[in-house]
């Protein structure tokens, strides 16, 4: 979880909350430039200058995407919601000891940024970043001006779901009730904006680097079901239940892929909806039937063939693509779903399958490597030494956990083996899929970001899975 703290944008990493190696001033890119970001469409217009500080860096770069935030925000909220008793107030972050579980404080840091991205009519801006790729180490040295992208239907519906889910979870915590009310209102205005305004999957022109933050119309429809689920749980208004009934087939698990480890927020929301006593009975039955039928059609992902993999955590070869560690963590979580409400199947194989996925990430793999950075002080014999990250970059004091003064902080989950790696280095080239990995962080032309870059999505996938095995 401390990875999210180190990836906070515009927040000082100071002692005692930062370890001495990774102390840094606030990551504002200049004299408060994130507070004075310009519209990338109208950069000369002073009236459009906007405060968009805060949030987490999405990955190894310092950019921030509303659309890409949905997966980690939902997963962290779900991780808390499903096992609130394990989450303590002692992660050594600035909000530790304030009476609120630190995972919620960390999500609140991201939510505070999302609030700054919502404009007056309810629409939500899609992303914040720079116009070039020149990351700086440490982040406090970054002086590039910041820009924000336009209001898009994708970011608006993504934010509606995050605001609604956060309102639901925060509303059950005494200290956060006032904030929950505000977030519910924001969710509703974003929801209404999404349904009122034209929808587009070509909204991010990518003048702001680097990732394409657009979502397809199909993905947006899936996220609208997610938003409707949490809005219904908050308000019990029949209109949201009707919407879910009419549109649930747009959610990933009702598509041909089923619960396949991608678009996890949608499957997570459907499973949650099926636990609500006021849920539409027909919809609940459809969700339960679909989930219970999923292992029969996706036997490989539900652990029916542990013997196919020497490390007893089988993934199809084609799943060893960019970010394969995230897929593995997701597969663990979709197995665990069958062991919890409303299914509660008393068959240890699903829990075992989830545990072997976790163990794979913890070193039970052909490279014998813990796919988390710099875990030596925490007991690992062999862990990731280098990650592709603007701060912990090649050639800096943070480059390598063994040979640099500091290395990267502990606990960043890397993307992992990638048999579709497009750079020139071998390895990862000319290896079997599970060994298509290399412990390095070179830039161009190495393209190590396809292998060792972390991301808040990977991290949240891992945290959610890990949280199910904490006493
Ligand atoms: Ca706290
Ligand atoms: Ca290096």
Short mmCIF file of C-alpha atoms and ligand atoms in Angstrom, two decimals:
data_model
loop_
_atom_site.label_atom_id
_atom_site.label_comp_id
_atom_site.label_asym_id
_atom_site.label_seq_id
_atom_site.Cartn_x
_atom_site.Cartn_y
_atom_site.Cartn_z
CA UNK A 1 0.00 0.00 0.00
CA UNK A 2 2.92 2.36 0.55
CA UNK A 3 3.50 2.31 -3.20
CA UNK A 4 0.42 4.51 -3.52
CA UNK A 5 1.93 6.94 -1.01
CA UNK A 6 5.18 7.13 -2.98
CA UNK A 7 3.18 7.62 -6.18
CA UNK A 8 1.24 10.56 -4.74
CA UNK A 9 1.50 13.62 -6.93
CA UNK A 10 2.10 16.99 -5.34
CA UNK A 11 2.71 15.53 -1.89
CA UNK A 12 5.96 15.83 0.06
CA UNK A 13 7.57 12.49 0.87
CA UNK A 14 8.93 13.57 4.26
CA UNK A 15 10.24 11.79 7.32
CA UNK A 16 8.96 9.96 9.26
CA UNK A 17 6.48 8.84 6.60
CA UNK A 18 9.05 8.38 3.86
CA UNK A 19 12.03 6.15 4.40
CA UNK A 20 15.28 8.20 4.31
CA UNK A 21 16.22 7.00 0.82
CA UNK A 22 13.00 8.28 -0.71
CA UNK A 23 12.49 11.65 0.91
CA UNK A 24 11.45 14.24 -1.66
CA UNK A 25 9.70 17.59 -1.76
CA UNK A 26 6.17 17.90 -3.05
CA UNK A 27 6.03 16.58 -6.59
CA UNK A 28 4.47 19.71 -7.97
CA UNK A 29 6.12 20.12 -11.35
CA UNK A 30 7.14 23.71 -10.70
CA UNK A 31 6.01 26.62 -8.59
CA UNK A 32 2.62 25.06 -7.98
CA UNK A 33 2.03 24.42 -11.65
CA UNK A 34 -0.38 21.55 -11.01
CA UNK A 35 -2.49 24.16 -9.27
CA UNK A 36 -2.39 26.25 -12.44
CA UNK A 37 -2.79 23.68 -15.19
CA UNK A 38 -3.96 24.83 -18.60
CA UNK A 39 -6.51 23.37 -20.95
CA UNK A 40 -4.63 21.47 -23.65
CA UNK A 41 -7.29 22.60 -26.13
CA UNK A 42 -7.06 26.31 -25.20
CA UNK A 43 -3.65 26.77 -23.56
CA UNK A 44 -3.69 30.56 -23.95
CA UNK A 45 -7.00 31.03 -22.16
CA UNK A 46 -6.21 32.25 -18.63
CA UNK A 47 -9.83 31.83 -17.56
CA UNK A 48 -9.49 28.07 -18.00
CA UNK A 49 -6.48 27.70 -15.68
CA UNK A 50 -7.43 25.05 -13.15
CA UNK A 51 -6.16 23.43 -9.94
CA UNK A 52 -5.75 19.72 -10.69
CA UNK A 53 -3.17 18.85 -8.05
CA UNK A 54 -3.05 15.60 -6.13
CA UNK A 55 -3.93 12.03 -7.01
CA UNK A 56 -1.47 9.28 -7.83
CA UNK A 57 0.95 9.03 -10.71
CA UNK A 58 -0.63 6.36 -12.88
CA UNK A 59 2.52 4.29 -13.32
CA UNK A 60 6.20 4.97 -13.91
CA UNK A 61 5.35 8.34 -15.44
CA UNK A 62 3.76 11.22 -13.58
CA UNK A 63 0.55 11.42 -15.63
CA UNK A 64 -2.89 11.01 -14.15
CA UNK A 65 -5.85 9.47 -15.98
CA UNK A 66 -9.41 9.48 -14.69
CA UNK A 67 -10.29 6.49 -16.84
CA UNK A 68 -7.34 4.40 -15.66
CA UNK A 69 -8.07 5.29 -12.04
CA UNK A 70 -11.35 3.36 -12.08
CA UNK A 71 -9.78 -0.09 -11.83
CA UNK A 72 -7.52 0.62 -8.83
CA UNK A 73 -10.05 2.79 -6.99
CA UNK A 74 -12.80 0.19 -7.27
CA UNK A 75 -10.50 -2.62 -6.28
CA UNK A 76 -9.14 -0.85 -3.21
CA UNK A 77 -12.67 0.09 -2.13
CA UNK A 78 -13.79 -3.50 -2.68
CA UNK A 79 -10.79 -4.82 -0.75
CA UNK A 80 -11.86 -2.70 2.20
CA UNK A 81 -15.59 -3.38 1.81
CA UNK A 82 -15.13 -7.15 1.70
CA UNK A 83 -12.82 -7.38 4.74
CA UNK A 84 -12.94 -4.11 6.71
CA UNK A 85 -11.56 -5.73 9.85
CA UNK A 86 -8.05 -6.26 8.48
CA UNK A 87 -7.45 -2.63 7.44
CA UNK A 88 -5.65 -0.67 10.12
CA UNK A 89 -4.71 2.93 10.71
CA UNK A 90 -0.96 2.28 10.90
CA UNK A 91 0.65 2.37 7.45
CA UNK A 92 2.95 5.23 8.46
CA UNK A 93 1.36 7.71 6.09
CA UNK A 94 0.53 11.28 7.14
CA UNK A 95 -3.09 10.22 7.83
CA UNK A 96 -2.10 7.34 10.11
CA UNK A 97 -3.64 7.62 13.55
CA UNK A 98 -6.60 9.76 12.41
CA UNK A 99 -9.14 7.06 13.21
CA UNK A 100 -9.76 6.12 9.57
CA UNK A 101 -8.29 2.98 7.96
CA UNK A 102 -5.27 4.08 5.94
CA UNK A 103 -6.45 2.31 2.78
CA UNK A 104 -9.44 4.67 2.82
CA UNK A 105 -7.19 7.68 3.44
CA UNK A 106 -5.14 6.61 0.45
CA UNK A 107 -8.27 6.33 -1.72
CA UNK A 108 -9.38 9.72 -0.42
CA UNK A 109 -6.15 11.20 -1.76
CA UNK A 110 -7.15 10.02 -5.24
CA UNK A 111 -10.80 11.01 -4.79
CA UNK A 112 -9.74 14.55 -3.81
CA UNK A 113 -8.02 14.83 -7.18
CA UNK A 114 -11.03 13.37 -9.00
CA UNK A 115 -13.19 16.05 -7.42
CA UNK A 116 -10.88 18.70 -8.91
CA UNK A 117 -11.39 17.06 -12.30
CA UNK A 118 -15.17 17.46 -12.21
CA UNK A 119 -16.41 20.68 -13.81
CA UNK A 120 -19.50 22.65 -12.87
CA UNK A 121 -22.03 20.86 -15.10
CA UNK A 122 -21.05 17.40 -13.78
CA UNK A 123 -18.71 16.41 -16.61
CA UNK A 124 -15.25 15.12 -15.73
CA UNK A 125 -11.93 15.94 -17.42
CA UNK A 126 -10.06 12.93 -18.77
CA UNK A 127 -6.41 13.41 -17.81
CA UNK A 128 -3.55 15.59 -16.59
CA UNK A 129 0.02 15.49 -17.81
CA UNK A 130 2.84 17.06 -19.77
CA UNK A 131 3.44 17.49 -23.47
CA UNK A 132 6.67 15.50 -23.58
CA UNK A 133 8.22 12.32 -22.19
CA UNK A 134 11.00 13.96 -20.18
CA UNK A 135 10.46 12.47 -16.75
CA UNK A 136 12.71 13.84 -14.02
CA UNK A 137 14.21 12.21 -10.96
CA UNK A 138 13.25 12.95 -8.26
CA UNK A 139 9.76 14.25 -9.09
CA UNK A 140 10.33 17.52 -7.20
CA UNK A 141 12.87 18.48 -9.90
CA UNK A 142 10.22 18.29 -12.62
CA UNK A 143 9.51 21.83 -13.90
CA UNK A 144 7.29 21.02 -16.86
CA UNK A 145 3.98 22.86 -17.13
CA UNK A 146 0.89 20.71 -16.74
CA UNK A 147 -2.15 20.47 -18.97
CA UNK A 148 -5.54 18.88 -18.61
CA UNK A 149 -7.62 17.18 -21.28
CA UNK A 150 -11.29 17.78 -22.12
CA UNK A 151 -14.47 16.51 -20.50
CA UNK A 152 -15.12 13.08 -22.04
CA UNK A 153 -18.00 10.64 -21.68
CA UNK A 154 -15.49 7.93 -20.67
CA UNK A 155 -14.00 9.88 -17.77
CA UNK A 156 -17.42 11.17 -16.71
CA UNK A 157 -18.97 7.72 -16.33
CA UNK A 158 -15.76 6.34 -14.80
CA UNK A 159 -15.86 9.08 -12.16
CA UNK A 160 -19.58 8.58 -11.52
CA UNK A 161 -18.86 4.99 -10.51
CA UNK A 162 -15.85 5.88 -8.36
CA UNK A 163 -17.71 8.67 -6.56
CA UNK A 164 -20.69 6.39 -5.92
CA UNK A 165 -18.58 3.49 -4.66
CA UNK A 166 -16.55 5.78 -2.43
CA UNK A 167 -19.75 7.37 -1.10
CA UNK A 168 -21.07 3.94 -0.24
CA UNK A 169 -17.92 2.83 1.60
CA UNK A 170 -17.17 6.17 3.26
CA UNK A 171 -20.80 6.43 4.40
CA UNK A 172 -20.22 3.47 6.70
CA UNK A 173 -17.34 5.25 8.46
CA UNK A 174 -18.46 7.84 11.00
CA UNK A 175 -15.66 10.32 10.29
CA UNK A 176 -16.33 10.24 6.54
CA UNK A 177 -20.13 10.59 6.44
CA UNK A 178 -20.15 14.27 5.37
CA UNK A 179 -17.75 13.49 2.55
CA UNK A 180 -19.91 10.54 1.51
CA UNK A 181 -22.88 12.85 1.01
CA UNK A 182 -20.86 15.17 -1.17
CA UNK A 183 -19.56 12.26 -3.24
CA UNK A 184 -23.03 10.88 -3.76
CA UNK A 185 -24.16 14.23 -5.16
CA UNK A 186 -21.12 14.31 -7.44
CA UNK A 187 -21.85 10.79 -8.63
CA UNK A 188 -25.39 11.76 -9.58
CA UNK A 189 -24.35 14.87 -11.52
CA UNK A 190 -21.68 12.87 -13.39
CA UNK A 191 -24.20 10.10 -14.11
CA UNK A 192 -26.70 12.62 -15.50
CA UNK A 193 -24.01 14.31 -17.59
CA UNK A 194 -22.96 10.99 -19.13
CA UNK A 195 -26.52 10.21 -20.17
CA UNK A 196 -27.21 13.74 -21.42
CA UNK A 197 -24.05 14.49 -23.42
CA UNK A 198 -22.81 12.93 -26.68
CA UNK A 199 -20.59 9.89 -26.14
CA UNK A 200 -17.22 9.49 -27.76
CA UNK A 201 -14.41 6.95 -27.84
CA UNK A 202 -12.15 9.44 -29.67
CA UNK A 203 -11.91 12.17 -27.07
CA UNK A 204 -8.26 12.02 -25.98
CA UNK A 205 -6.13 13.51 -28.76
CA UNK A 206 -2.98 12.47 -26.90
CA UNK A 207 -1.30 15.85 -27.05
CA UNK A 208 -0.82 15.14 -23.37
CA UNK A 209 1.54 12.19 -23.07
CA UNK A 210 1.61 9.28 -22.82
CA UNK A 211 -1.22 6.72 -22.67
CA UNK A 212 -4.39 6.91 -24.75
CA UNK A 213 -6.97 7.46 -22.01
CA UNK A 214 -10.00 6.79 -24.22
CA UNK A 215 -12.33 3.90 -23.51
CA UNK A 216 -14.45 2.21 -26.16
CA UNK A 217 -18.19 2.86 -26.08
CA UNK A 218 -18.59 -0.74 -24.98
CA UNK A 219 -16.27 -0.20 -22.01
CA UNK A 220 -18.15 2.97 -21.13
CA UNK A 221 -21.42 1.03 -21.18
CA UNK A 222 -19.83 -1.50 -18.83
CA UNK A 223 -18.76 1.26 -16.45
CA UNK A 224 -22.29 2.70 -16.57
CA UNK A 225 -23.53 -0.58 -15.09
CA UNK A 226 -20.87 -0.29 -12.38
CA UNK A 227 -22.03 3.25 -11.57
CA UNK A 228 -25.67 2.16 -11.52
CA UNK A 229 -24.87 -0.65 -9.06
CA UNK A 230 -23.26 1.65 -6.51
CA UNK A 231 -25.83 4.40 -7.04
CA UNK A 232 -28.56 1.84 -6.41
CA UNK A 233 -26.81 0.60 -3.28
CA UNK A 234 -26.65 4.20 -2.06
CA UNK A 235 -30.12 5.40 -2.95
CA UNK A 236 -32.28 2.26 -3.50
CA UNK A 237 -33.92 4.20 -6.31
CA UNK A 238 -35.75 1.84 -8.68
CA UNK A 239 -34.50 3.77 -11.72
CA UNK A 240 -30.98 2.42 -11.15
CA UNK A 241 -32.25 -1.13 -10.73
CA UNK A 242 -34.17 -0.75 -14.01
CA UNK A 243 -31.02 0.51 -15.67
CA UNK A 244 -29.02 -2.47 -14.43
CA UNK A 245 -31.68 -4.87 -15.66
CA UNK A 246 -31.75 -3.23 -19.09
CA UNK A 247 -27.99 -2.89 -19.53
CA UNK A 248 -26.30 -5.66 -17.54
CA UNK A 249 -25.35 -7.48 -20.72
CA UNK A 250 -22.97 -4.59 -21.45
CA UNK A 251 -20.89 -5.59 -18.43
CA UNK A 252 -17.82 -7.70 -19.20
CA UNK A 253 -18.93 -10.91 -17.41
CA UNK A 254 -22.02 -11.16 -19.62
CA UNK A 255 -19.86 -10.88 -22.74
CA UNK A 256 -18.12 -13.85 -24.38
CA UNK A 257 -15.07 -13.59 -22.13
CA UNK A 258 -16.97 -14.05 -18.88
CA UNK A 259 -14.98 -13.32 -15.73
CA UNK A 260 -11.68 -13.33 -17.55
CA UNK A 261 -9.41 -11.14 -15.47
CA UNK A 262 -9.95 -7.98 -17.49
CA UNK A 263 -12.25 -5.06 -16.59
CA UNK A 264 -12.46 -6.33 -12.98
CA UNK A 265 -14.61 -3.45 -11.69
CA UNK A 266 -17.57 -4.75 -13.71
CA UNK A 267 -17.54 -8.30 -12.39
CA UNK A 268 -16.89 -7.01 -8.89
CA UNK A 269 -19.93 -4.70 -9.09
CA UNK A 270 -22.22 -7.46 -10.38
CA UNK A 271 -21.19 -9.82 -7.60
CA UNK A 272 -21.79 -7.06 -5.07
CA UNK A 273 -25.21 -6.29 -6.55
CA UNK A 274 -26.20 -9.94 -6.15
CA UNK A 275 -25.58 -9.64 -2.40
CA UNK A 276 -28.06 -6.75 -1.96
CA UNK A 277 -31.37 -7.77 -0.43
CA UNK A 278 -33.24 -5.21 -2.57
CA UNK A 279 -31.64 -6.38 -5.80
CA UNK A 280 -33.95 -7.23 -8.69
CA UNK A 281 -34.52 -10.98 -8.16
CA UNK A 282 -34.26 -11.81 -11.85
CA UNK A 283 -31.02 -9.88 -12.21
CA UNK A 284 -29.59 -11.47 -9.08
CA UNK A 285 -30.42 -14.92 -10.42
CA UNK A 286 -28.85 -14.10 -13.76
CA UNK A 287 -25.63 -12.93 -12.12
CA UNK A 288 -25.43 -15.96 -9.84
CA UNK A 289 -26.16 -18.34 -12.68
CA UNK A 290 -23.56 -16.67 -14.86
CA UNK A 291 -20.88 -16.77 -12.20
CA UNK A 292 -21.59 -20.34 -11.15
CA UNK A 293 -21.47 -21.35 -14.82
CA UNK A 294 -18.25 -19.51 -15.47
CA UNK A 295 -15.84 -22.23 -14.29
CA UNK A 296 -17.38 -24.71 -16.72
CA UNK A 297 -16.62 -22.51 -19.70
CA UNK A 298 -13.35 -21.08 -18.39
CA UNK A 299 -11.89 -24.17 -16.79
CA UNK A 300 -8.31 -23.08 -17.39
CA UNK A 301 -8.81 -19.89 -15.38
CA UNK A 302 -10.53 -21.65 -12.50
CA UNK A 303 -7.70 -24.00 -11.74
CA UNK A 304 -9.01 -27.23 -13.17
CA UNK A 305 -5.60 -28.01 -14.64
CA UNK A 306 -2.99 -27.21 -12.01
CA UNK A 307 -0.82 -29.98 -13.45
CA UNK A 308 -0.46 -28.05 -16.69
CA UNK A 309 1.85 -25.66 -14.94
CA UNK A 310 4.93 -26.64 -12.99
CA UNK A 311 4.22 -23.79 -10.57
CA UNK A 312 0.55 -24.73 -10.19
CA UNK A 313 -0.70 -21.33 -11.33
CA UNK A 314 -1.71 -21.97 -14.92
CA UNK A 315 -2.30 -19.09 -17.30
CA UNK A 316 -2.79 -19.57 -21.05
CA UNK A 317 0.28 -18.61 -23.09
CA UNK A 318 -1.57 -15.67 -24.62
CA UNK A 319 -2.05 -14.15 -21.16
CA UNK A 320 1.71 -13.52 -20.93
CA UNK A 321 1.37 -10.08 -22.46
CA UNK A 322 2.15 -6.59 -21.15
CA UNK A 323 1.02 -6.56 -17.52
CA UNK A 324 0.65 -10.33 -17.11
CA UNK A 325 1.14 -10.07 -13.34
CA UNK A 326 -2.07 -8.05 -13.15
CA UNK A 327 -3.96 -10.77 -15.03
CA UNK A 328 -2.63 -13.40 -12.65
CA UNK A 329 -3.77 -11.42 -9.62
CA UNK A 330 -7.19 -10.92 -11.22
CA UNK A 331 -7.55 -14.62 -11.89
CA UNK A 332 -6.84 -15.20 -8.21
CA UNK A 333 -9.59 -12.78 -7.26
CA UNK A 334 -12.24 -14.19 -9.61
CA UNK A 335 -11.60 -17.61 -8.10
CA UNK A 336 -11.98 -16.22 -4.59
CA UNK A 337 -15.31 -14.64 -5.50
CA UNK A 338 -16.81 -18.11 -5.61
CA UNK A 339 -15.73 -18.68 -2.02
CA UNK A 340 -17.53 -15.59 -0.75
CA UNK A 341 -21.08 -14.16 -0.68
CA UNK A 342 -23.43 -14.71 -2.40
CA UNK A 343 -21.86 -17.97 -3.63
CA UNK A 344 -19.87 -19.23 -0.65
CA UNK A 345 -18.94 -22.46 -2.36
CA UNK A 346 -17.27 -24.72 0.16
CA UNK A 347 -14.67 -26.04 -2.19
CA UNK A 348 -11.12 -25.22 -1.19
CA UNK A 349 -9.92 -25.48 -4.76
CA UNK A 350 -10.96 -21.91 -5.56
CA UNK A 351 -9.15 -20.55 -2.54
CA UNK A 352 -6.13 -22.71 -3.32
CA UNK A 353 -6.13 -21.41 -6.88
CA UNK A 354 -6.08 -17.85 -5.59
CA UNK A 355 -3.30 -18.65 -3.15
CA UNK A 356 -1.12 -20.24 -5.82
CA UNK A 357 -1.53 -17.10 -7.95
CA UNK A 358 -0.29 -15.07 -5.02
CA UNK A 359 2.58 -17.48 -4.40
CA UNK A 360 3.57 -17.24 -8.04
CA UNK A 361 3.96 -13.49 -7.64
CA UNK A 362 5.91 -14.16 -4.43
CA UNK A 363 8.56 -16.27 -6.13
CA UNK A 364 7.05 -19.65 -7.02
CA UNK A 365 7.84 -19.15 -10.71
CA UNK A 366 10.54 -20.32 -13.13
CA UNK A 367 12.79 -17.33 -12.38
CA UNK A 368 12.41 -17.79 -8.64
CA UNK A 369 11.86 -14.06 -8.33
CA UNK A 370 9.49 -12.09 -6.14
CA UNK A 371 7.81 -9.74 -8.62
CA UNK A 372 7.90 -6.89 -6.11
CA UNK A 373 10.71 -4.36 -5.94
CA UNK A 374 13.42 -4.38 -3.28
CA UNK A 375 11.92 -6.78 -0.77
CA UNK A 376 15.20 -7.88 0.84
CA UNK A 377 14.61 -6.10 4.15
CA UNK A 378 11.21 -7.83 4.27
CA UNK A 379 12.63 -11.31 3.84
CA UNK A 380 12.87 -11.99 0.12
CA UNK A 381 15.99 -13.76 -1.10
CA UNK A 382 15.52 -12.64 -4.67
CA UNK A 383 13.22 -9.78 -5.66
CA UNK A 384 12.94 -7.26 -8.47
CA UNK A 385 15.93 -4.91 -8.39
CA UNK A 386 14.98 -2.42 -11.10
CA UNK A 387 11.68 -0.91 -12.18
CA UNK A 388 10.85 1.43 -15.04
CA UNK A 389 9.81 4.56 -13.18
CA UNK A 390 10.58 8.25 -13.74
CA UNK A 391 11.79 8.67 -10.17
CA UNK A 392 13.63 5.34 -9.72
CA UNK A 393 15.20 5.58 -13.15
CA UNK A 394 18.17 3.98 -14.87
CA UNK A 395 21.43 5.60 -13.81
CA UNK A 396 20.04 7.33 -10.70
CA UNK A 397 20.70 6.52 -7.05
CA UNK A 398 17.36 4.69 -7.16
CA UNK A 399 18.21 2.49 -10.12
CA UNK A 400 19.06 -0.87 -8.59
CA UNK A 401 18.22 -2.35 -5.20
CA UNK A 402 21.58 -4.15 -4.96
CA UNK A 403 24.07 -1.88 -6.70
CA UNK A 404 22.70 1.68 -6.29
CA UNK A 405 22.80 3.82 -3.17
CA UNK A 406 19.08 3.36 -2.61
CA UNK A 407 17.25 1.47 -5.34
CA UNK A 408 13.47 1.68 -5.60
CA UNK A 409 11.26 1.49 -2.49
CA UNK A 410 9.90 -1.91 -1.51
CA UNK A 411 6.72 -3.35 -2.89
CA UNK A 412 6.16 -2.12 -6.44
CA UNK A 413 4.58 -4.92 -8.49
CA UNK A 414 6.08 -4.94 -11.99
CA UNK A 415 4.12 -5.75 -15.16
CA UNK A 416 5.93 -9.07 -15.39
CA UNK A 417 6.73 -11.56 -18.15
CA UNK A 418 5.63 -10.36 -21.58
CA UNK A 419 5.98 -12.72 -24.53
CA UNK A 420 4.78 -9.94 -26.85
CA UNK A 421 7.61 -7.61 -25.80
CA UNK A 422 8.42 -5.40 -28.79
CA UNK A 423 11.94 -4.20 -27.93
CA UNK A 424 15.31 -5.64 -28.99
CA UNK A 425 16.56 -7.11 -25.70
CA UNK A 426 16.97 -10.87 -25.31
CA UNK A 427 15.75 -11.77 -22.80
CA UNK A 428 12.85 -10.94 -22.74
CA UNK A 429 12.98 -12.01 -26.40
CA UNK A 430 13.62 -15.63 -27.38
CA UNK A 431 12.28 -17.05 -24.13
CA UNK A 432 9.30 -19.20 -23.26
CA UNK A 433 6.38 -17.00 -22.12
CA UNK A 434 6.92 -17.40 -18.38
CA UNK A 435 10.57 -16.40 -18.72
CA UNK A 436 9.99 -13.44 -21.07
CA UNK A 437 11.33 -11.17 -18.37
CA UNK A 438 14.45 -9.20 -17.53
CA UNK A 439 15.36 -7.29 -14.39
CA UNK A 440 16.29 -3.91 -15.90
CA UNK A 441 14.87 -0.47 -16.51
CA UNK A 442 16.46 0.80 -19.71
CA UNK A 443 14.66 3.46 -21.76
CA UNK A 444 14.71 3.79 -25.53
CA UNK A 445 15.29 1.47 -27.38
CA UNK A 446 15.08 -1.10 -24.56
CA UNK A 447 11.36 -0.46 -23.96
CA UNK A 448 11.68 -1.95 -20.48
CA UNK A 449 8.34 -0.33 -19.60
CA UNK A 450 6.71 -3.28 -21.32
CA UNK A 451 8.23 -5.54 -18.64
CA UNK A 452 9.18 -3.76 -15.42
CA UNK A 453 6.95 -0.69 -15.23
CA UNK A 454 4.61 -0.72 -12.24
CA UNK A 455 1.10 0.75 -12.33
CA UNK A 456 -1.62 1.60 -9.85
CA UNK A 457 -3.81 -0.97 -11.60
CA UNK A 458 -1.33 -3.82 -11.13
CA UNK A 459 -0.73 -2.72 -7.56
CA UNK A 460 -4.41 -2.64 -6.63
CA UNK A 461 -4.99 -6.05 -8.25
CA UNK A 462 -2.21 -7.46 -6.10
CA UNK A 463 -3.31 -5.69 -2.91
CA UNK A 464 -6.88 -6.92 -3.27
CA UNK A 465 -5.76 -10.52 -3.74
CA UNK A 466 -3.22 -10.32 -0.90
CA UNK A 467 -5.79 -8.83 1.45
CA UNK A 468 -7.82 -12.04 1.34
CA UNK A 469 -4.96 -13.94 2.98
CA UNK A 470 -4.22 -11.52 5.82
CA UNK A 471 -5.29 -12.69 9.26
CA1 LIG B 1 -5.76 6.82 8.83
CA1 LIG B 2 19.28 0.16 -14.57
#
